[in-house]
Amino acid sequence: MKKSAWHASATRSTPSSLFRAGQGLCALLVLGLLIGLGTATTWAANKRWLVQFRPDTPPEVQEAIVAQSDSKVLQRFPSLNAMALKLPAHPGMALAMLQSAPEVVAVEEDAAITVPALPAEGGSQGLILPSLPGSNVYPWNLVEIHHDQIPLAIRGKGVTVAVLDTGIDPVHPAFGSGIRIEGGYNARAGENPDDWIDRNGHGTHIAGIIIASQQGQGVLGVAYKARLYAVKVLNDAGGGYLSDLIAGLLWIYAHPEKGIRVINMSLGFYQDSPLLHEVIRRLYQEGIVLVASVGNYDCGIPASEGGDSIGATSEGGDSEGGDSEGGDSGLDCTWQVKYPAQYPETIAVGATDETGSVTSYSVQGPAVDVVAPGGTRTAPILSTYLGSGFGLGSGTSQAAAHVSGVAALLLEVNPALGPQEVRQILQETATDLGEPWEVQGAGLVDAEWAVEVAGDWP
């Protein structure tokens, strides 16, 4: 359980009449660009498993045990003494053999992972923007967290963030045409590690909330002077596996020279994983801030009727959509904070709407740490999209990205902060919305106040 004994009692007033970036969008053209981000039954069709060996088991013995089970090695994790396997067509005997081997200490299912599906309230219905709001408009989501009150000199300079998602569009003009993109890595089994380009849209949308800056067009990231690494752990349809996430996190752990201080994980699944938790603990101990979305409640709302859809417009007005290959339009009827947000080392983020209230789709539970702007169908979040375009999206994915951006601001003003200090500052300065902890955590993130406190932190 992550609930703190301290509950925010901030004196800031709850926003009630903030400018809506999406105001008047009802007249805009609707395009159904569903990205297929429902529950993950199709990803679990071919059973995959993770096996961990005793630390003193030689690699050749590990390989021999796997060969005896007639399983295929998908990923190797030497630092964990573990492998990701695909079991044979009739997996029962193979699984029993692995579990009974004295050299094997643990076997767990390689769970399917998706970016969160959105309910009717949260979906943006694929709205197309014929034009962007303009430079005189400060996005409502940034006003809600008092970002507009932070000195302009503080915008994340010198801080590097990793986004574990579907990849990003590295040449998007709002990312400085690649200037603020440090690089990337494809952690997915069997794929080219150098191919971390986003062909889905979700990762680019999340990255934009953190680092986008499009002069004169009203598109602004929380920490637009920060640098970013794209770690691709989800495929072009927004799906992947636990082993892909572990591989992506291990890549960060193995490359401290990259200087990554913040990790954003706008994704999740319902299965506790000792292997994943071990990797997260290692990163936390190295001083890296880990931010994760709590997940979206979608019971009774098919993904095809308001699921996670990001409407987009590219330069010149041509629309770009996500690839629906492998997607799943099932229901997400589990009212439970997802992993990895459940782990105490992560900052678990729920979503608020344009009035500063917690959305009905934001999953509740004692693991919730804070909430941040996630948007709704009527007031979604404007951010970057494929094809050098921009799109609208909503959900706890977007909320987590706001918190990752604020974490970058705190680390800019005080690089000595560790992940626990960042969490404490975010919670102590959050605006109490008057909801139970399970709904709001400590409350709505207040970026201005958090930056002020971080600068004076011992």
Coordinates of C-alpha atoms in Angstrom, one line a residue:
M1 CA 0.0 0.0 0.0
K2 CA 1.4 3.4 -1.0
K3 CA -0.9 5.7 1.0
S4 CA 1.1 8.3 2.9
A5 CA 0.3 9.2 6.5
W6 CA 0.3 12.8 5.4
H7 CA -2.6 14.2 3.5
A8 CA -2.2 17.4 1.5
S9 CA -4.1 20.4 3.0
A10 CA -2.9 23.0 0.6
T11 CA -4.4 26.5 0.6
R12 CA -4.5 26.8 -3.1
S13 CA -8.1 27.0 -4.5
T14 CA -9.4 24.3 -6.9
P15 CA -9.5 25.6 -10.5
S16 CA -13.1 26.0 -11.6
S17 CA -13.2 28.2 -14.6
L18 CA -10.0 27.6 -16.6
F19 CA -9.8 28.2 -20.3
R20 CA -10.7 25.1 -22.3
A21 CA -8.3 24.5 -25.2
G22 CA -11.0 22.4 -26.7
Q23 CA -13.8 24.9 -26.3
G24 CA -16.0 25.1 -29.4
L25 CA -14.7 21.8 -30.8
C26 CA -18.2 20.4 -31.3
A27 CA -18.3 21.9 -34.8
L28 CA -15.1 20.2 -35.8
L29 CA -14.9 17.3 -38.2
V30 CA -15.0 13.9 -36.5
L31 CA -12.7 11.1 -37.7
G32 CA -12.7 7.7 -36.1
L33 CA -9.0 7.0 -35.7
L34 CA -9.3 4.3 -33.1
I35 CA -5.9 3.0 -32.0
G36 CA -7.2 -0.4 -30.7
L37 CA -6.2 0.1 -27.0
G38 CA -8.7 -2.1 -25.2
T39 CA -7.9 -5.0 -22.9
A40 CA -5.2 -7.4 -24.0
T41 CA -6.8 -10.8 -24.7
T42 CA -5.4 -11.0 -28.2
W43 CA -1.9 -10.4 -26.8
A44 CA -2.2 -13.3 -24.4
A45 CA -3.4 -15.8 -27.0
N46 CA 0.1 -17.3 -27.4
K47 CA 1.2 -18.1 -23.9
R48 CA 4.6 -16.6 -23.0
W49 CA 6.4 -17.1 -19.7
L50 CA 9.3 -15.7 -17.7
V51 CA 11.6 -18.0 -15.9
Q52 CA 14.2 -17.0 -13.3
F53 CA 17.2 -19.3 -12.4
R54 CA 19.3 -19.5 -9.3
P55 CA 22.1 -17.0 -9.3
D56 CA 24.7 -19.8 -9.4
T57 CA 23.2 -21.5 -12.4
P58 CA 25.7 -21.3 -15.3
P59 CA 24.4 -19.9 -18.6
E60 CA 24.9 -23.2 -20.4
V61 CA 22.8 -25.0 -17.8
Q62 CA 20.1 -22.4 -18.2
E63 CA 20.1 -22.9 -22.0
A64 CA 20.0 -26.7 -21.6
I65 CA 16.9 -26.6 -19.3
V66 CA 15.1 -24.4 -21.7
A67 CA 16.0 -26.7 -24.6
Q68 CA 14.7 -29.7 -22.7
S69 CA 11.3 -27.9 -22.3
D70 CA 11.2 -27.4 -26.1
S71 CA 10.6 -23.7 -25.5
K72 CA 11.9 -20.8 -27.6
V73 CA 14.0 -18.0 -26.0
L74 CA 12.5 -14.6 -26.8
Q75 CA 14.6 -12.4 -24.5
R76 CA 17.6 -13.0 -22.2
F77 CA 18.1 -11.0 -19.0
P78 CA 21.5 -12.0 -17.6
S79 CA 21.5 -9.4 -14.8
L80 CA 18.3 -11.1 -13.5
N81 CA 19.3 -14.7 -14.3
A82 CA 16.0 -14.8 -16.3
M83 CA 14.6 -15.4 -19.7
A84 CA 11.4 -14.7 -21.6
L85 CA 10.2 -17.9 -23.3
K86 CA 7.5 -19.0 -25.7
L87 CA 6.3 -22.4 -24.7
P88 CA 5.6 -25.2 -27.3
A89 CA 2.2 -25.8 -28.8
H90 CA 1.2 -28.0 -25.8
P91 CA 2.7 -26.0 -23.0
G92 CA 1.5 -28.0 -19.9
M93 CA 4.4 -30.4 -19.7
A94 CA 7.0 -27.8 -20.6
L95 CA 5.7 -25.5 -17.9
A96 CA 5.6 -28.4 -15.3
M97 CA 9.2 -29.3 -16.2
L98 CA 10.4 -25.7 -15.8
Q99 CA 8.7 -25.3 -12.5
S100 CA 10.1 -28.6 -11.1
A101 CA 13.7 -27.9 -12.2
P102 CA 15.8 -27.3 -9.0
E103 CA 17.8 -24.5 -10.8
V104 CA 14.5 -22.6 -11.4
V105 CA 13.5 -20.2 -8.6
A106 CA 10.4 -18.6 -10.2
V107 CA 8.1 -18.8 -13.2
E108 CA 5.6 -16.1 -14.1
E109 CA 3.4 -15.4 -17.0
D110 CA 4.7 -12.8 -19.5
A111 CA 1.7 -10.6 -19.1
A112 CA 0.2 -8.6 -21.9
I113 CA 0.6 -4.8 -21.6
T114 CA -1.3 -2.0 -23.3
V115 CA -1.6 1.7 -23.1
P116 CA -4.9 2.3 -21.2
A117 CA -8.2 2.1 -22.9
L118 CA -10.5 5.1 -22.4
P119 CA -14.2 5.3 -21.5
A120 CA -16.7 7.4 -23.2
E121 CA -15.9 10.3 -20.9
G122 CA -12.2 10.2 -21.7
G123 CA -12.2 9.5 -25.4
S124 CA -11.7 12.4 -27.8
Q125 CA -13.7 10.9 -30.7
G126 CA -10.9 11.5 -33.1
L127 CA -11.5 15.3 -33.3
I128 CA -9.6 17.0 -36.1
L129 CA -8.2 20.5 -35.6
P130 CA -8.5 22.6 -38.8
S131 CA -6.2 25.1 -37.0
L132 CA -4.3 25.3 -33.8
P133 CA -5.4 27.7 -31.0
G134 CA -2.6 30.3 -31.4
S135 CA 0.2 31.7 -29.4
N136 CA -2.1 33.8 -27.1
V137 CA -3.7 30.7 -25.6
Y138 CA -2.0 29.0 -22.6
P139 CA -3.2 25.4 -22.6
W140 CA -5.9 24.8 -19.9
N141 CA -4.1 21.8 -18.6
L142 CA -1.0 23.8 -17.8
V143 CA -3.0 26.6 -16.2
E144 CA -4.7 24.0 -14.0
I145 CA -1.3 23.1 -12.5
H146 CA -0.2 26.8 -12.3
H147 CA 2.5 26.1 -14.9
D148 CA 1.9 29.6 -16.2
Q149 CA 3.1 31.1 -12.9
I150 CA 6.6 29.4 -13.1
P151 CA 9.5 31.7 -14.2
L152 CA 10.2 31.2 -17.9
A153 CA 13.8 30.3 -17.1
I154 CA 12.6 27.0 -15.5
R155 CA 11.5 24.6 -18.2
G156 CA 13.5 21.4 -17.6
K157 CA 16.9 22.4 -19.0
G158 CA 19.6 19.8 -18.3
V159 CA 17.1 17.0 -17.4
T160 CA 16.6 13.9 -19.5
V161 CA 13.4 12.0 -19.5
A162 CA 12.7 8.5 -20.9
V163 CA 9.3 7.7 -22.3
L164 CA 8.5 4.0 -22.4
D165 CA 5.7 3.7 -25.0
T166 CA 5.1 3.1 -28.7
G167 CA 8.1 5.2 -29.7
I168 CA 8.1 8.8 -30.8
D169 CA 8.2 10.9 -34.0
P170 CA 11.8 12.1 -33.7
V171 CA 11.6 14.8 -36.4
H172 CA 8.4 16.5 -35.2
P173 CA 8.9 20.3 -35.4
A174 CA 7.5 20.7 -31.9
F175 CA 10.5 18.6 -30.6
G176 CA 12.9 21.1 -32.3
S177 CA 12.9 18.8 -35.4
G178 CA 14.9 16.3 -33.3
I179 CA 17.1 18.7 -31.4
R180 CA 15.6 17.7 -28.0
I181 CA 15.5 14.0 -28.8
E182 CA 18.6 12.4 -27.5
G183 CA 17.9 9.0 -29.1
G184 CA 16.0 5.8 -28.5
Y185 CA 15.9 2.1 -28.2
N186 CA 13.5 -0.6 -29.3
A187 CA 13.2 -3.1 -26.5
R188 CA 10.7 -5.4 -28.1
A189 CA 11.8 -9.1 -28.7
G190 CA 12.9 -9.9 -32.2
E191 CA 12.7 -6.3 -33.5
N192 CA 15.4 -3.9 -34.7
P193 CA 16.8 -2.2 -31.5
D194 CA 17.4 1.0 -33.6
D195 CA 13.8 1.2 -34.8
W196 CA 12.1 3.3 -32.1
I197 CA 9.9 5.3 -34.5
D198 CA 6.3 5.7 -33.4
R199 CA 3.7 4.4 -35.9
N200 CA 0.8 4.5 -33.4
G201 CA 0.6 8.0 -32.1
H202 CA 0.3 7.4 -28.3
G203 CA 4.0 7.7 -27.5
T204 CA 4.3 10.9 -29.6
H205 CA 1.3 12.4 -27.8
I206 CA 2.7 11.6 -24.4
A207 CA 6.2 12.9 -25.3
G208 CA 4.6 16.2 -26.5
I209 CA 3.0 16.8 -23.1
I210 CA 6.5 16.7 -21.6
I211 CA 8.7 18.5 -24.1
A212 CA 6.7 20.0 -27.0
S213 CA 7.1 23.6 -28.0
Q214 CA 5.5 24.9 -31.1
Q215 CA 5.9 28.7 -31.3
G216 CA 2.8 30.6 -32.3
Q217 CA 0.5 27.6 -32.2
G218 CA -0.3 27.1 -28.6
V219 CA 1.2 23.7 -28.2
L220 CA 3.4 23.6 -25.0
G221 CA 5.0 20.9 -23.0
V222 CA 5.5 21.0 -19.2
A223 CA 9.3 20.8 -19.5
Y224 CA 10.0 21.8 -23.1
K225 CA 13.7 22.4 -22.6
A226 CA 14.3 18.9 -21.3
R227 CA 15.8 16.2 -23.4
L228 CA 14.1 12.9 -24.2
Y229 CA 14.9 9.2 -24.9
A230 CA 12.2 7.1 -26.6
V231 CA 12.2 3.5 -25.4
K232 CA 9.8 1.5 -27.5
V233 CA 8.1 -1.3 -25.5
L234 CA 4.8 -1.3 -27.3
N235 CA 4.1 -2.2 -31.0
D236 CA 2.3 -0.2 -33.6
A237 CA -1.1 -1.2 -32.3
G238 CA -0.3 -0.2 -28.7
G239 CA 0.3 -3.7 -27.3
G240 CA 3.3 -5.5 -25.9
Y241 CA 4.5 -7.8 -23.1
L242 CA 5.9 -7.6 -19.7
S243 CA 9.2 -8.8 -21.0
D244 CA 9.4 -5.9 -23.4
L245 CA 8.9 -3.5 -20.5
I246 CA 11.5 -5.2 -18.4
A247 CA 14.0 -5.1 -21.4
G248 CA 13.4 -1.4 -21.8
L249 CA 13.9 -0.6 -18.1
L250 CA 17.1 -2.8 -18.0
W251 CA 18.4 -0.8 -21.0
I252 CA 18.1 2.4 -19.0
Y253 CA 19.7 0.7 -16.0
A254 CA 22.6 -0.5 -18.1
H255 CA 23.3 2.9 -19.6
P256 CA 23.8 5.4 -16.7
E257 CA 25.8 7.5 -19.1
K258 CA 22.5 8.6 -20.8
G259 CA 21.8 10.6 -17.7
I260 CA 18.1 9.7 -17.6
R261 CA 16.5 11.1 -14.4
V262 CA 12.8 10.5 -15.1
I263 CA 10.9 7.5 -16.6
N264 CA 7.4 7.9 -17.8
M265 CA 5.2 4.7 -18.1
S266 CA 1.8 5.5 -19.5
L267 CA 0.8 1.9 -19.7
G268 CA -0.1 -1.0 -17.4
F269 CA -1.4 -4.5 -16.6
Y270 CA -3.0 -6.3 -13.7
Q271 CA -0.4 -8.9 -12.8
D272 CA 2.2 -8.4 -10.0
S273 CA 5.6 -9.3 -11.4
P274 CA 8.5 -9.9 -9.0
L275 CA 11.0 -9.6 -11.9
L276 CA 9.6 -6.2 -12.9
H277 CA 9.5 -5.0 -9.3
E278 CA 13.2 -5.9 -8.9
V279 CA 14.2 -3.8 -11.9
I280 CA 12.1 -0.9 -10.7
R281 CA 13.8 -1.1 -7.3
R282 CA 17.2 -1.0 -8.9
L283 CA 16.3 2.1 -10.9
Y284 CA 14.8 3.8 -7.8
Q285 CA 18.0 3.1 -5.9
E286 CA 19.9 4.7 -8.7
G287 CA 18.0 7.9 -8.1
I288 CA 15.6 7.8 -11.0
V289 CA 12.1 9.1 -10.7
L290 CA 9.5 6.6 -12.0
V291 CA 6.1 7.9 -13.0
A292 CA 3.2 5.6 -14.0
S293 CA -0.5 6.0 -14.9
V294 CA -3.0 4.3 -12.6
G295 CA -5.2 3.2 -15.5
N296 CA -8.6 4.0 -16.9
Y297 CA -11.9 2.4 -15.9
D298 CA -13.8 1.3 -19.0
C299 CA -16.4 -1.2 -17.8
G300 CA -19.4 -1.5 -20.2
I301 CA -17.9 0.9 -22.8
P302 CA -16.5 -0.9 -25.8
A303 CA -13.2 0.6 -27.1
S304 CA -15.0 1.1 -30.4
E305 CA -17.5 3.4 -28.8
G306 CA -15.1 6.0 -27.2
G307 CA -11.9 4.1 -26.6
D308 CA -8.6 5.7 -26.6
S309 CA -8.6 7.7 -29.9
I310 CA -6.3 10.5 -30.7
G311 CA -7.5 12.8 -33.4
A312 CA -4.8 14.3 -35.5
T313 CA -3.9 16.9 -38.1
S314 CA -0.7 16.9 -40.0
E315 CA 0.8 19.8 -41.8
G316 CA -1.4 20.7 -44.7
G317 CA -4.5 19.1 -43.1
D318 CA -3.9 15.4 -44.0
S319 CA -4.9 13.1 -41.2
E320 CA -2.8 10.3 -39.8
G321 CA -4.3 7.4 -38.0
G322 CA -3.0 4.5 -35.8
D323 CA -2.6 1.0 -36.9
S324 CA -5.3 -1.3 -35.6
E325 CA -3.3 -4.5 -36.1
G326 CA -3.6 -6.7 -33.1
G327 CA -5.9 -4.3 -31.2
D328 CA -8.6 -5.4 -28.9
S329 CA -12.0 -3.8 -28.5
G330 CA -12.8 -5.6 -25.3
L331 CA -13.8 -4.2 -21.9
D332 CA -11.6 -3.1 -19.0
C333 CA -13.9 -3.8 -16.0
T334 CA -11.3 -4.0 -13.3
W335 CA -11.4 -1.2 -10.8
Q336 CA -7.8 -1.6 -9.7
V337 CA -4.7 0.5 -10.0
K338 CA -2.5 -1.2 -12.6
Y339 CA 1.1 -2.3 -12.3
P340 CA 3.7 -0.8 -12.4
A341 CA 1.8 2.1 -10.7
Q342 CA 1.0 -0.3 -7.8
Y343 CA 4.7 -0.5 -6.8
P344 CA 5.7 1.9 -4.0
E345 CA 8.8 3.1 -5.9
T346 CA 6.6 4.6 -8.6
I347 CA 4.6 7.8 -8.5
A348 CA 1.0 6.7 -9.4
V349 CA -1.0 9.3 -11.2
G350 CA -4.7 9.7 -11.7
A351 CA -6.5 12.2 -14.0
T352 CA -8.5 15.4 -13.5
D353 CA -10.7 17.3 -15.9
E354 CA -10.8 20.9 -17.0
T355 CA -12.5 22.0 -13.8
G356 CA -9.9 20.4 -11.6
S357 CA -12.1 17.5 -10.5
V358 CA -11.0 13.9 -10.6
T359 CA -12.5 12.2 -13.7
S360 CA -14.9 9.3 -13.3
Y361 CA -12.6 7.1 -15.5
S362 CA -9.5 7.5 -13.2
V363 CA -9.0 4.3 -11.4
Q364 CA -9.1 4.5 -7.6
G365 CA -7.1 2.8 -4.8
P366 CA -4.7 3.4 -2.0
A367 CA -1.8 3.3 -4.4
V368 CA -2.8 6.7 -6.0
D369 CA -0.2 9.3 -5.2
V370 CA -1.4 12.4 -7.0
V371 CA -3.6 13.5 -9.8
A372 CA -2.9 15.7 -12.8
P373 CA -4.8 16.9 -16.0
G374 CA -5.9 14.0 -18.1
G375 CA -8.9 15.6 -19.9
T376 CA -12.2 14.4 -21.1
R377 CA -14.1 14.0 -24.3
T378 CA -15.3 17.6 -24.2
A379 CA -12.0 19.1 -23.0
P380 CA -9.1 16.8 -24.1
I381 CA -5.4 17.4 -24.1
L382 CA -3.8 19.0 -27.2
S383 CA -0.4 17.5 -28.0
T384 CA 1.9 16.3 -30.8
Y385 CA 0.9 13.5 -33.1
L386 CA 2.3 11.6 -36.1
G387 CA 3.1 13.2 -39.4
S388 CA 4.3 16.4 -37.8
G389 CA 0.8 16.9 -36.7
F390 CA -1.2 17.6 -33.5
G391 CA -4.0 15.7 -31.9
L392 CA -6.4 15.5 -28.9
G393 CA -6.3 12.7 -26.4
S394 CA -7.4 12.1 -22.8
G395 CA -6.7 9.6 -20.0
T396 CA -4.4 8.8 -17.1
S397 CA -1.7 8.3 -19.7
Q398 CA -1.8 12.1 -20.3
A399 CA -2.0 12.8 -16.6
A400 CA 1.2 10.8 -15.9
A401 CA 3.1 12.8 -18.6
H402 CA 2.2 16.0 -16.8
V403 CA 3.8 14.7 -13.6
S404 CA 6.9 13.5 -15.5
G405 CA 7.3 17.0 -16.8
V406 CA 6.9 18.6 -13.4
A407 CA 9.5 16.1 -12.0
A408 CA 11.9 17.4 -14.7
L409 CA 11.3 21.0 -13.5
L410 CA 12.0 20.0 -9.9
L411 CA 15.2 18.3 -10.9
E412 CA 16.3 21.3 -12.9
V413 CA 16.0 23.6 -9.9
N414 CA 17.5 21.0 -7.5
P415 CA 19.5 18.2 -9.2
A416 CA 20.3 16.7 -5.8
L417 CA 16.7 15.6 -5.3
G418 CA 16.1 11.8 -5.2
P419 CA 12.9 10.0 -6.2
Q420 CA 11.5 10.0 -2.7
E421 CA 12.1 13.7 -2.3
V422 CA 10.4 14.4 -5.6
R423 CA 7.3 12.4 -4.5
Q424 CA 7.2 14.2 -1.2
I425 CA 7.4 17.6 -2.7
L426 CA 4.7 16.8 -5.2
Q427 CA 2.4 15.5 -2.4
E428 CA 3.1 18.3 0.1
T429 CA 2.4 21.0 -2.4
A430 CA -0.6 19.3 -4.1
T431 CA -4.1 21.0 -4.0
D432 CA -6.5 19.0 -1.8
L433 CA -9.6 18.5 -3.9
G434 CA -11.6 17.2 -0.9
E435 CA -11.7 13.6 -2.1
P436 CA -10.7 10.5 -0.3
W437 CA -7.0 9.5 -0.7
E438 CA -8.1 6.5 -2.9
V439 CA -9.5 9.0 -5.4
Q440 CA -7.0 11.8 -5.5
G441 CA -4.0 10.7 -3.6
A442 CA -2.5 13.9 -2.0
G443 CA -4.3 16.0 -4.6
L444 CA -3.8 17.9 -7.8
V445 CA -0.2 18.7 -8.7
D446 CA 0.7 22.3 -8.3
A447 CA 3.8 22.9 -10.5
E448 CA 4.5 26.4 -9.3
W449 CA 4.4 25.6 -5.6
A450 CA 6.4 22.4 -6.1
V451 CA 9.2 24.3 -8.0
E452 CA 9.3 26.9 -5.3
V453 CA 9.7 24.2 -2.6
A454 CA 12.2 22.2 -4.5
G455 CA 14.4 25.2 -4.9
D456 CA 14.6 25.7 -1.1
W457 CA 14.8 21.9 -0.3
P458 CA 17.7 21.0 2.0

